[in-house]
Coordinates of C-alpha atoms in Angstrom, one line a residue:
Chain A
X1 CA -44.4 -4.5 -12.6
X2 CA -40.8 -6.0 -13.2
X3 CA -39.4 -6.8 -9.5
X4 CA -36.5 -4.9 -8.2
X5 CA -34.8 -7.6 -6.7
X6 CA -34.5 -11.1 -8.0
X7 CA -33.3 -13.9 -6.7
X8 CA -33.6 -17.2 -8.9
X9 CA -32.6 -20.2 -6.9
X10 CA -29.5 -19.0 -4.7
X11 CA -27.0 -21.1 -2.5
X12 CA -24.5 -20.6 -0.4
X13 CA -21.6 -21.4 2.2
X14 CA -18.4 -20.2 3.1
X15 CA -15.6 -21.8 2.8
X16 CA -14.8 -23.8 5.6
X17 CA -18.5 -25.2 6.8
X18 CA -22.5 -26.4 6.0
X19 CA -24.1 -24.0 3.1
X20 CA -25.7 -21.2 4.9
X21 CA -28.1 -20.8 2.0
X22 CA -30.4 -23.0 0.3
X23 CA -32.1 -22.6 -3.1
X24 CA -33.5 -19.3 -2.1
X25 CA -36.1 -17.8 -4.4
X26 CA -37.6 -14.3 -4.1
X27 CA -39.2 -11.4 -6.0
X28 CA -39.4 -7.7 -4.2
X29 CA -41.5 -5.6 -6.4
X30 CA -40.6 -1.3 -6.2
X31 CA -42.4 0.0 -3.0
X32 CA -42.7 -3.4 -1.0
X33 CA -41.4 -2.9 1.9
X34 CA -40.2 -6.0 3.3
X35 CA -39.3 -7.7 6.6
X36 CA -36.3 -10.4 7.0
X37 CA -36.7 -12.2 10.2
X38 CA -35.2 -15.5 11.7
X39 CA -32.9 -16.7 14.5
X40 CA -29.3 -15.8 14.6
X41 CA -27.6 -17.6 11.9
X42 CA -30.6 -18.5 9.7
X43 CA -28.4 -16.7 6.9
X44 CA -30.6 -12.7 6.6
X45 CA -27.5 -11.1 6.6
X46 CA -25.7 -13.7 4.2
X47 CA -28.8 -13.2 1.7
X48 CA -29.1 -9.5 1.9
X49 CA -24.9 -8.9 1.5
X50 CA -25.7 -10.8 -2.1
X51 CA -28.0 -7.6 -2.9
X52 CA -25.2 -5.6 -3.0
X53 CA -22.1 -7.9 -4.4
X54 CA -20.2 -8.1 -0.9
X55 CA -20.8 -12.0 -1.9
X56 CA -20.5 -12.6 -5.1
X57 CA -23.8 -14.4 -6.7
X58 CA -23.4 -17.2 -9.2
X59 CA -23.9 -15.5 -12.7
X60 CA -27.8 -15.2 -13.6
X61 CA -28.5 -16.1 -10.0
X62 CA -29.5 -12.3 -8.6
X63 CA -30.9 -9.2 -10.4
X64 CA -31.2 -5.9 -8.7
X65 CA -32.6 -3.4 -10.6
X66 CA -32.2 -4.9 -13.9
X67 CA -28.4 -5.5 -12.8
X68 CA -26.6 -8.3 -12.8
X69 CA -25.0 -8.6 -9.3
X70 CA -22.5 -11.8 -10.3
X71 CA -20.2 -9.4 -12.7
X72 CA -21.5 -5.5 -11.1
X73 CA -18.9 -3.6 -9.0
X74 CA -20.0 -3.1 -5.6
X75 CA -19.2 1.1 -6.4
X76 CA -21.8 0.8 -9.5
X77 CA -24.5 -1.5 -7.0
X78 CA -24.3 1.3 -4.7
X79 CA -26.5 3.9 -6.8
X80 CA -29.1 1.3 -7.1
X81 CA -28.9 0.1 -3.1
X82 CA -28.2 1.7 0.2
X83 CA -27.0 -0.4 2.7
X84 CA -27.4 0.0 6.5
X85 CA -24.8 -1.9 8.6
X86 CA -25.5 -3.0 12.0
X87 CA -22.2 -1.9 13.5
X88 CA -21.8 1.7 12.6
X89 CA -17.6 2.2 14.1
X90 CA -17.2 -0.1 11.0
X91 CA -17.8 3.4 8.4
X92 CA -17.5 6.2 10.7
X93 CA -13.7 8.3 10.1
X94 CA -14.5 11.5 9.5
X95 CA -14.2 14.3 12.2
X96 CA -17.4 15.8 11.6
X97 CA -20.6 14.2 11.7
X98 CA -21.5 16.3 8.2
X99 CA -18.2 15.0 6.7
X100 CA -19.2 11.3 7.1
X101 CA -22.7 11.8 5.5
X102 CA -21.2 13.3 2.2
X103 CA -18.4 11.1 1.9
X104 CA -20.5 8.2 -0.1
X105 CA -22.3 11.2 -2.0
X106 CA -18.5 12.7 -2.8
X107 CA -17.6 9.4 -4.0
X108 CA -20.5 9.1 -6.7
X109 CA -19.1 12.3 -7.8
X110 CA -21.8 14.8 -7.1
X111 CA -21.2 18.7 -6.9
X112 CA -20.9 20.7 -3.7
X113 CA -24.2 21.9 -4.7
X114 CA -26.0 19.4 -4.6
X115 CA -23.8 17.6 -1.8
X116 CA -24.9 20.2 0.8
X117 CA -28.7 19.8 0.8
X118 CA -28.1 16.5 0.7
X119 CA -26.5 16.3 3.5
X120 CA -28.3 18.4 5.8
X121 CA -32.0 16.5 4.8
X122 CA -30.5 13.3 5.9
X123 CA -29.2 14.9 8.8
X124 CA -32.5 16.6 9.6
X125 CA -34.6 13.3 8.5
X126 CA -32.5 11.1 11.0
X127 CA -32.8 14.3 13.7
X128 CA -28.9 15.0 14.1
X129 CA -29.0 18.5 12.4
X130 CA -28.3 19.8 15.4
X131 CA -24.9 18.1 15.8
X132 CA -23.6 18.3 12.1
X133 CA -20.4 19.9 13.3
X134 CA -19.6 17.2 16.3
X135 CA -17.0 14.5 15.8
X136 CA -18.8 11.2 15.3
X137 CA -16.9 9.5 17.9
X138 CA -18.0 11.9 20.8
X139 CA -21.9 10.4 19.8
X140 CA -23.5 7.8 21.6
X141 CA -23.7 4.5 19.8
X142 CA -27.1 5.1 19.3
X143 CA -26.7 8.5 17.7
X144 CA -23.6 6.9 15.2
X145 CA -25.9 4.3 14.2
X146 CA -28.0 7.2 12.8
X147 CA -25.1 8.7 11.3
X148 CA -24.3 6.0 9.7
X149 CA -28.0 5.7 8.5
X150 CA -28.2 9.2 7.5
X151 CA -24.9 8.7 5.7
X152 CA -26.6 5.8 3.4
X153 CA -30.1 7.6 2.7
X154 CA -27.9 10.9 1.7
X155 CA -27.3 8.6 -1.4
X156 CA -31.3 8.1 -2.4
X157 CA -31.1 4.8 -3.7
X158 CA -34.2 3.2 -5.4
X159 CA -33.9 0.3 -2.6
X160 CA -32.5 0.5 0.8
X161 CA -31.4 -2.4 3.0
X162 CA -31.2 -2.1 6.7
X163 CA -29.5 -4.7 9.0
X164 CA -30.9 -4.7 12.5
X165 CA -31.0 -0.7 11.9
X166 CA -32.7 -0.1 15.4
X167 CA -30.1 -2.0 17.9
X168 CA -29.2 -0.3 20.7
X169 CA -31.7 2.7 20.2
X170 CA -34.6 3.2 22.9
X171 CA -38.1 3.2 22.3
X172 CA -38.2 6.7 21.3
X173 CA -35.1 6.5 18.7
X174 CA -36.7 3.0 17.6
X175 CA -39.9 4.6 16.1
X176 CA -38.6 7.8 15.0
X177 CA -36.1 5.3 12.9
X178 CA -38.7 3.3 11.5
X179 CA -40.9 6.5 10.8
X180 CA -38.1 7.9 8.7
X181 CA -38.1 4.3 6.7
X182 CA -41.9 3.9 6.4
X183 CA -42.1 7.6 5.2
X184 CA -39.1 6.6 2.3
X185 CA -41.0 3.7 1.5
X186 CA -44.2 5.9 0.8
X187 CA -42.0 7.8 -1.0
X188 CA -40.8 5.3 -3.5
X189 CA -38.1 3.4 -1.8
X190 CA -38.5 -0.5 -2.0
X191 CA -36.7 -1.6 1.8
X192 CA -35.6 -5.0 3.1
X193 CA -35.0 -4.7 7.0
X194 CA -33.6 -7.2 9.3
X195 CA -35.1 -7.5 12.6
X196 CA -35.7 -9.3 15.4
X197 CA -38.4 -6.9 17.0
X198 CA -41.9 -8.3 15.9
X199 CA -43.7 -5.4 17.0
X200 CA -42.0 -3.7 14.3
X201 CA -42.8 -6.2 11.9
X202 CA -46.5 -5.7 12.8
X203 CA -46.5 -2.2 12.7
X204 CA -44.1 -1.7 9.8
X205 CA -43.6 -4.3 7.0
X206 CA -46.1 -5.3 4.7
X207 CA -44.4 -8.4 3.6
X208 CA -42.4 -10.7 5.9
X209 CA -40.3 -13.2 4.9
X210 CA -38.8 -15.8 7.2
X211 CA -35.6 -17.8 7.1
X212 CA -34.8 -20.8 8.8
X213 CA -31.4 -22.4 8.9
X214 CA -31.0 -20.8 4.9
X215 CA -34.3 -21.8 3.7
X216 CA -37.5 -19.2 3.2
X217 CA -39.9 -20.7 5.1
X218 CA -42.0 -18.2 4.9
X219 CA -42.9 -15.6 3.2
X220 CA -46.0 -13.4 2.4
X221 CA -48.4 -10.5 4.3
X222 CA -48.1 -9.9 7.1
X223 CA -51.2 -10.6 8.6
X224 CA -51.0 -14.1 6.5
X225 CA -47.6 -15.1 8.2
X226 CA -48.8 -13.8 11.8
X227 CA -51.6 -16.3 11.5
X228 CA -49.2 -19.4 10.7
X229 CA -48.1 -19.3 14.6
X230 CA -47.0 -23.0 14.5
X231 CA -44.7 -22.8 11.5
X232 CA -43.2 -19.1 13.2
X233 CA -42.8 -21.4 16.1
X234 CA -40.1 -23.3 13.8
X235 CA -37.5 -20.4 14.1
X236 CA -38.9 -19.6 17.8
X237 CA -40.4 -16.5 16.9
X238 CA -43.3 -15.4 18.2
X239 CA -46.0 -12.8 16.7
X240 CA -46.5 -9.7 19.1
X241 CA -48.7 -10.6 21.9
X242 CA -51.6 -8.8 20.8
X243 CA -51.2 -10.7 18.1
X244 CA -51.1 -14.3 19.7
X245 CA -53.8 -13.3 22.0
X246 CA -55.9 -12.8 19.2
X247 CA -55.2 -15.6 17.6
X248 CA -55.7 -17.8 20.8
X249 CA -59.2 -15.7 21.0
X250 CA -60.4 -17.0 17.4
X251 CA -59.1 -20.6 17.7
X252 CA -62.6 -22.2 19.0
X253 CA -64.1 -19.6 16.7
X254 CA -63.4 -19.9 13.0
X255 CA -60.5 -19.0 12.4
X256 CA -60.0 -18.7 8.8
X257 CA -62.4 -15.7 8.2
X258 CA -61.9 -13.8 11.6
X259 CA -58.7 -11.2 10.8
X260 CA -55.2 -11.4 11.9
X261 CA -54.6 -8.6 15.0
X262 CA -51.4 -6.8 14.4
X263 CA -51.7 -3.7 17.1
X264 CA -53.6 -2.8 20.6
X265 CA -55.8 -0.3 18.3
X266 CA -57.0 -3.2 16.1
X267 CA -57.6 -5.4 19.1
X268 CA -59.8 -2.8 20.3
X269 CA -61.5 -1.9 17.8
X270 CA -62.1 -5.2 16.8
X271 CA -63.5 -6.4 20.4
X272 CA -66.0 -2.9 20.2
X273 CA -67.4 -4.9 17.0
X274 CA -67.9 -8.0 18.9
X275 CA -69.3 -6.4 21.7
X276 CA -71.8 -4.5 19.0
X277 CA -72.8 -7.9 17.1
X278 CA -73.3 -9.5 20.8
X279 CA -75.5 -5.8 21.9
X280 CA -77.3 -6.3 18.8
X281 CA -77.3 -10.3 19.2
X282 CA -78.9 -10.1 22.5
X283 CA -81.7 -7.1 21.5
X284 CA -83.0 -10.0 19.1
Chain B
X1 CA -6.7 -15.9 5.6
X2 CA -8.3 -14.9 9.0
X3 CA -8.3 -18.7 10.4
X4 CA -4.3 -19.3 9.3
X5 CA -2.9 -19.1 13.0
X6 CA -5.6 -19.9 15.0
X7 CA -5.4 -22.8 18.1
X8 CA -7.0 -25.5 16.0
X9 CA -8.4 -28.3 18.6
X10 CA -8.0 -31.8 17.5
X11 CA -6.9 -35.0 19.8
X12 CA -3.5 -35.9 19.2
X13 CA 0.1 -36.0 20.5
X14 CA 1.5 -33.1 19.3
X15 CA -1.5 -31.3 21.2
X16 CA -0.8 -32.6 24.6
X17 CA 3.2 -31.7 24.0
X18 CA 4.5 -29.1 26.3
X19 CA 4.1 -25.9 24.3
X20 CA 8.2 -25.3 25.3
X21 CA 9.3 -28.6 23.5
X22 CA 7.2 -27.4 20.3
X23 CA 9.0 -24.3 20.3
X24 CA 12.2 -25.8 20.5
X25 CA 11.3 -27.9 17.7
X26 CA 10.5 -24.8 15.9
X27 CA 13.2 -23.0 16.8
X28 CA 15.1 -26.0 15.6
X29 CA 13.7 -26.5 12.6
X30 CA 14.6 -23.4 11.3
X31 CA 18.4 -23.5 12.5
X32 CA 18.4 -26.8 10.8
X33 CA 16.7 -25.0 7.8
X34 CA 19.1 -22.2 8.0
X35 CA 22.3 -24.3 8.3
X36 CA 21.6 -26.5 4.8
X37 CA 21.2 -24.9 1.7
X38 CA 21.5 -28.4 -0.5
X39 CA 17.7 -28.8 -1.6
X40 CA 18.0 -32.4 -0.6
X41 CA 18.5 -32.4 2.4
X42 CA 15.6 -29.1 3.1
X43 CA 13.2 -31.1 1.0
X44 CA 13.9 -33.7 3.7
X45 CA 13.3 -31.5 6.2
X46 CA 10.0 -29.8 5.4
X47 CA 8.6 -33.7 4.9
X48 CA 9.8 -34.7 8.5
X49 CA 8.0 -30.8 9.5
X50 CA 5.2 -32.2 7.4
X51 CA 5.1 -35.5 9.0
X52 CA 4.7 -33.6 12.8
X53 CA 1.8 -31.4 11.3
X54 CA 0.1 -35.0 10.4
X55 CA 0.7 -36.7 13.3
X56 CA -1.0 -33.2 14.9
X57 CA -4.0 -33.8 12.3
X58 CA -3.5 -29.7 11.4
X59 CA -2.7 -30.1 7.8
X60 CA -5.9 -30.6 6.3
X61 CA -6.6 -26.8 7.7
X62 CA -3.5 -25.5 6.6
X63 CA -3.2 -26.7 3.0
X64 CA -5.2 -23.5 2.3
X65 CA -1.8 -21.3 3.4
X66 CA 0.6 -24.6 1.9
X67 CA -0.9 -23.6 -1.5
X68 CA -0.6 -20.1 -0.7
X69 CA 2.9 -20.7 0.3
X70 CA 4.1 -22.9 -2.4
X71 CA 3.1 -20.5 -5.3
X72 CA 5.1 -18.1 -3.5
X73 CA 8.1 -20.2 -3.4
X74 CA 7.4 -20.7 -6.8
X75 CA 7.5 -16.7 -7.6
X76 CA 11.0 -16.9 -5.1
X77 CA 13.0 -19.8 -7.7
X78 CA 11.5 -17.3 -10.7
X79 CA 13.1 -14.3 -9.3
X80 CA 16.2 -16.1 -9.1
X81 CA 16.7 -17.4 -12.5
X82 CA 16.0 -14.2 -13.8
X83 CA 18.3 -12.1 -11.4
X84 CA 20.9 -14.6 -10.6
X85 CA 24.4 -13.8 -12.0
X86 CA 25.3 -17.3 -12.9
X87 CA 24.6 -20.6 -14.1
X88 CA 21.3 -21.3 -15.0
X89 CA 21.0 -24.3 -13.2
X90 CA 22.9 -22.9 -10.2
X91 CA 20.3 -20.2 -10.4
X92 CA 17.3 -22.7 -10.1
X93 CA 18.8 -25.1 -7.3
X94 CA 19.2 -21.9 -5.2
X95 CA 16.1 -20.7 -5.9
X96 CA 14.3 -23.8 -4.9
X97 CA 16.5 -24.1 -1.7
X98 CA 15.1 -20.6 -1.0
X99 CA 11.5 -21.5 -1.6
X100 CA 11.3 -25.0 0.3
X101 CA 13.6 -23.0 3.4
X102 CA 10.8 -20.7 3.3
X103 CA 8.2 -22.9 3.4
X104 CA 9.8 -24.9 5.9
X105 CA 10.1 -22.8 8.6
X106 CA 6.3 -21.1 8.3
X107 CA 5.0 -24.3 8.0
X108 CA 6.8 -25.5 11.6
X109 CA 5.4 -22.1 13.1
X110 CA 1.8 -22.8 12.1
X111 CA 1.7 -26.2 13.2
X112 CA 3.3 -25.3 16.7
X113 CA 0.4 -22.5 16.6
X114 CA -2.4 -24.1 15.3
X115 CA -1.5 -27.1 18.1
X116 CA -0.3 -24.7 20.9
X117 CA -3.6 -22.7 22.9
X118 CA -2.1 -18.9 23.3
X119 CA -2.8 -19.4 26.9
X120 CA -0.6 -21.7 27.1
X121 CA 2.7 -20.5 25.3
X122 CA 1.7 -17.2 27.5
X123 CA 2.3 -20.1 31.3
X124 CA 5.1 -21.3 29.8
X125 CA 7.3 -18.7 28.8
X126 CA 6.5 -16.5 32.0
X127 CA 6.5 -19.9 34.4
X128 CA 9.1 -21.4 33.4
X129 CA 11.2 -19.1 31.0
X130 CA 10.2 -16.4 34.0
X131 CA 9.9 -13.7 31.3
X132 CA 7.8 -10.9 32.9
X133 CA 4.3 -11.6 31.9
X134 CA 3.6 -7.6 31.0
X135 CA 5.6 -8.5 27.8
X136 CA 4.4 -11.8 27.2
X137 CA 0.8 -11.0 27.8
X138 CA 1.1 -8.2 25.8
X139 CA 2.4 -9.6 22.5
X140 CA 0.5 -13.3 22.9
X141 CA -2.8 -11.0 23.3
X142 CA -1.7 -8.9 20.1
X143 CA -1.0 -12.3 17.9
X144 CA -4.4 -13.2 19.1
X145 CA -6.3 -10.1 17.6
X146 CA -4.5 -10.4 14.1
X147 CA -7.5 -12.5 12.9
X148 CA -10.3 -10.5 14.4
X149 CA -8.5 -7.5 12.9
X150 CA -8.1 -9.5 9.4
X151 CA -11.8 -9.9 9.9
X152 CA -12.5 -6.7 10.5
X153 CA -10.9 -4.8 7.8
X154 CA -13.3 -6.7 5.8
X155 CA -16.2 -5.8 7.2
X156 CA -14.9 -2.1 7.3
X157 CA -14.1 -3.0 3.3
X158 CA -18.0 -3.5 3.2
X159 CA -18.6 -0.7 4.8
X160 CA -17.2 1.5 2.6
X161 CA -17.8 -0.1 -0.8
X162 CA -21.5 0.0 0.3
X163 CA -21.1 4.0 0.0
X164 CA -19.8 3.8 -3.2
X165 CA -15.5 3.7 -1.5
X166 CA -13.4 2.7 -4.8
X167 CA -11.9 -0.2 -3.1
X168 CA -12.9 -2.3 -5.9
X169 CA -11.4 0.1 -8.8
X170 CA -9.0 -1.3 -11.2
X171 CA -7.2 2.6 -11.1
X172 CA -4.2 1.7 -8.0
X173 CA -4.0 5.2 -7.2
X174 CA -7.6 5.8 -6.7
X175 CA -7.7 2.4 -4.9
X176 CA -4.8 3.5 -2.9
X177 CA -6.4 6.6 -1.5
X178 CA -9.9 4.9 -1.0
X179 CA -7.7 2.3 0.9
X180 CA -7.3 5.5 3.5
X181 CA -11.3 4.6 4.0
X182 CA -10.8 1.2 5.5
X183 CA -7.6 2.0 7.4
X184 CA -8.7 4.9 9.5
X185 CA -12.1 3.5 10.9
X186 CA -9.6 0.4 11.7
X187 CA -7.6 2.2 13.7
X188 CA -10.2 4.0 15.7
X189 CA -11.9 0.3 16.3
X190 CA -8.6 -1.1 17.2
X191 CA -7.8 2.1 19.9
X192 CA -11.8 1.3 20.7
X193 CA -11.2 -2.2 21.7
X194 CA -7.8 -1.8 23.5
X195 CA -9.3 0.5 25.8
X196 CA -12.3 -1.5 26.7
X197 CA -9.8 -4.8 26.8
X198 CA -7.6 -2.7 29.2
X199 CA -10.9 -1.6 31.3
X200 CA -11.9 -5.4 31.4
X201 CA -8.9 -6.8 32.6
X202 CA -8.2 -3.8 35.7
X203 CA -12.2 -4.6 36.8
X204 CA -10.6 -8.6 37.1
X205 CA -8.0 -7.6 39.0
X206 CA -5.1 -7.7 36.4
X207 CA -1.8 -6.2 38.1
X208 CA -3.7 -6.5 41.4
X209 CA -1.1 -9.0 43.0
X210 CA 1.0 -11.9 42.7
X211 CA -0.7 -14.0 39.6
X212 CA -1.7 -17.9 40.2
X213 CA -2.5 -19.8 37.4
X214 CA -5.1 -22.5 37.3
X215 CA -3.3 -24.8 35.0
X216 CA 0.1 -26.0 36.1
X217 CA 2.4 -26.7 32.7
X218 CA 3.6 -30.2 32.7
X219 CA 7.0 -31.2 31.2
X220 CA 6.8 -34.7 30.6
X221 CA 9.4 -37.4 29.8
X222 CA 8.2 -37.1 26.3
X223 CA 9.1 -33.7 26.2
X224 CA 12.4 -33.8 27.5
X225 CA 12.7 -36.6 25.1
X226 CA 11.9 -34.1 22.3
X227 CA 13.7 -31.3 23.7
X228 CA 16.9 -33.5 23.6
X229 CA 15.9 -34.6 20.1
X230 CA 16.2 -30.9 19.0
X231 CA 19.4 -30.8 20.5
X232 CA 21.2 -33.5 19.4
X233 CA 19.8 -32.7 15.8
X234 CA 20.9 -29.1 15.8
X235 CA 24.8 -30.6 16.8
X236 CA 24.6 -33.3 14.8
X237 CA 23.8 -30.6 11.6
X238 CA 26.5 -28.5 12.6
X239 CA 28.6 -31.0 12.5
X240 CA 27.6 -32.2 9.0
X241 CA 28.0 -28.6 7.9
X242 CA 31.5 -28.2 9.8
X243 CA 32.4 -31.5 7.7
X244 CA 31.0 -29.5 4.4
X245 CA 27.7 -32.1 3.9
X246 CA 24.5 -30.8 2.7
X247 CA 26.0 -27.6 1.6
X248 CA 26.5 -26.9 -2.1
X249 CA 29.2 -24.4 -3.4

């Protein structure tokens, strides 16, 4: 299958200091649905604004859905990608919570008919039905952040970009989030999320890719960049514990055959196995 | 544009300069540019302002806004040979006076900026000017948000765009009214921040008493050296203008 998003060999600083990217090469394919993780500063957010055309690419240099992002207006981008931006007082203006998540789809031009569903799915999908009528600015930051989700899925774009969409939610808000964005990528939707939360990444991406100081350093399954702990280690990330427990577990064993751990459940299931081959060991 | 008036640290004399002696110089600067109109004599000027701005090691940061700047004076001598009643060479000679005058006097301002910490300007002019510090406070802490607001508005810009906002449209009216899209969430940030600002400062004890200040402003000789500089310059150009020099007719 053609990729959705191409990247062929990007670089980039801004004006006044070092380049923030470095010869970045990547291919998303429709469906992936892939993490972006790194310290502060490692340049996610710099690579993911080039999606979209808020930084203009070099000519040739990024394709998004067969578009050319170097000479694309950011208005045409914006039917091909949603994107999710950490701070959500940087959209919000409407008085009404409903108002705010039709504004993008008013400004595509669609009809009050089709605006209205729209509107209330998203609103129902992030769980704010209830308060489609309340200003935005009487909403806890945690609730805007989901209007200002709701108001990008509203648009249904092929791929959808989230920056750091579950800061300042608790655990509660945090999963229903990433539900909702696992349950659009099993409908279709190709997503590129920022985090910083590696139990997400285990649980949610199937693809990580990982940037350090503007360079991919990483990138592949999950499971395949959990087990390279040492280069992680690089950009001071660290694989869930479960994860590194594991790991530390299978190190006198052999380590390239036994699996990567990604969740409690695994671990558990995959210690009743050992104890089983052990029962059965011992019966011998 | 959002780094033009920031405190640019760098090691030199013009840094360590009382920030009352650079205002004077400003301040003089632009009577002196004021009082001339003979292109001479204001190209003469904006090289000595030039001259302080190197010896402040600033004007590698602000060629960026000189560039800016100069293509505006440019645009200024332009406008005046084609709506001058007159001469055509009177036309251009005034028009280039305007333009360097210009440039002149926003080039002293960003080098007294760019060398003078905000926290500073703010002890002087209540220590020793004893203007109430209310005032100053209040309009050195609003110069000091123009480039986070600068920076904002473009991420707000982003914001929109990203939902498909017009800002990028070549129509002017539709950009005009997606424009309403940038300013309004602006606004509500800007009320946002003031608020928690003003809740920062009352939980620190602002207004609680009589204010100390850790830093004591120092006027040395060389500022009063500078200071009389100023002085002597701005009598000694109002003399030259009295006797008709540097003025054209």
């Amino acid at each position: 299958m053609n990729p959705v998003i191409k990247i062929d060999g990007l670089s980039f600083g801004y004006e006044f200091g070092d380049s923030v990217l470095k010869d970045i090469y990547l291919e998303i394919s429709p469906g992936e649905m892939v993490a972006l993780v790194g310290q502060n500063g490692a340049g996610k957010t710099t690579l993911v604004k080039h999606l979209i055309g808020l930084l203009r690419p070099p000519a040739g240099k990024v394709r998004v859905a067969d578009l050319d992002v170097a000479n694309t207006r950011v208005s045409k981008l914006s039917r091909q990608v949603g994107y999710v931006f950490q701070n959500p007082d940087h959209q919000i203006f409407h008085d009404t919570v409903q108002a705010e998540v039709a504004f993008g789809l008013n400004n595509l031009g669609l009809p009050r008919e089709e605006v209205e569903p729209r509107v209330t799915a998203a609103l129902s999908d992030v769980g704010l039905e209830h308060l489609a009528n309340e200003n935005p600015q009487r909403l806890s930051r945690g609730q805007r952040q989901r209007v200002a989700l709701a108001s990008v899925l509203a648009l249904r774009t092929p791929v959808i970009v989230l920056d750091e969409p579950t800061t300042g939610q608790d655990y509660q808000e945090r999963k229903q989030i990433m539900a909702l964005v696992e349950q659009l990528n099993k409908a279709g939707h190709t997503i590129v999320f920022i985090t910083h939360d590696m139990s997400l990444v285990a649980h949610y991406a199937s693809r990580v890719v990982v940037l350090c100081q503007g360079q991919i350093i990483l990138d592949g399954d999950t499971r395949e960049v959990f087990r390279q702990t040492d280069k992680l280690a690089e950009s001071l990330l660290l694989p869930p514990q479960v994860t590194v427990l594991a790991n530390q577990l299978n190190e006198p064993l052999n380590t390239s055959v036994s699996p990567v751990i990604l969740s409690v459940d695994e671990m558990q299931e995959y210690l009743q196995r050992v104890r089983e081959v052990k029962r059965n060991g011992a019966g011998d | 544009m959002a780094r033009v008036i920031e405190y640019i640290y760098r090691d030199s004399i013009i840094h360590q300069l009382n920030p009352l002696s650079k205002l004077a110089w400003a301040l003089g600067v632009m009577v002196l540019a004021l009082t001339f109109n003979d292109p001479y004599y204001l190209l003469a000027l904006l090289i000595s302002v030039g001259l302080v701005g190197l010896t402040g090691r600033v004007m590698k940061d602000l060629s960026g806004v000189m560039k800016g700047l100069s293509i505006f004076a440019l645009i200024l001598v332009l406008l005046q040979v084609v709506f001058y009643h007159g001469a055509y060479r009177e036309a251009v000679t005034l028009g280039i006076a305007m333009g360097l005058r210009m440039m002149t006097v926003v080039l002293s301002f960003l080098v007294f900026l760019s060398t003078t910490q905000y926290k500073d300007i703010i002890l002087v002019l209540t220590e020793k000017m004893k203007l109430p510090y209310d005032y100053v406070f209040m309009f050195m802490t609003s110069l000091r948000f123009v480039p986070t607001f600068l920076n904002e508005a473009i991420q707000v810009g982003y914001a929109q765009q990203v939902r498909g906002c017009p800002i990028d449209s070549g129509n002017p009216w539709r950009k005009m009214k997606a424009y309403i899209a940038v300013a309004l969430p602006l606004v509500l940030i800007s009320l946002k921040k003031a608020e928690r600002l003003a809740i920062a400062m009352e939980t620190r004890g602002y207004g609680s008493n009589n204010r100390t200040y850790y830093k004591e402003p120092i006027i040395s000789t060389l500022d009063y050296f500078v200071i009389f500089l100023v002085v002597v310059l701005i009598i000694g150009a109002i003399i030259l203008r009295c006797k008709g020099l540097g003025v054209l007719h």
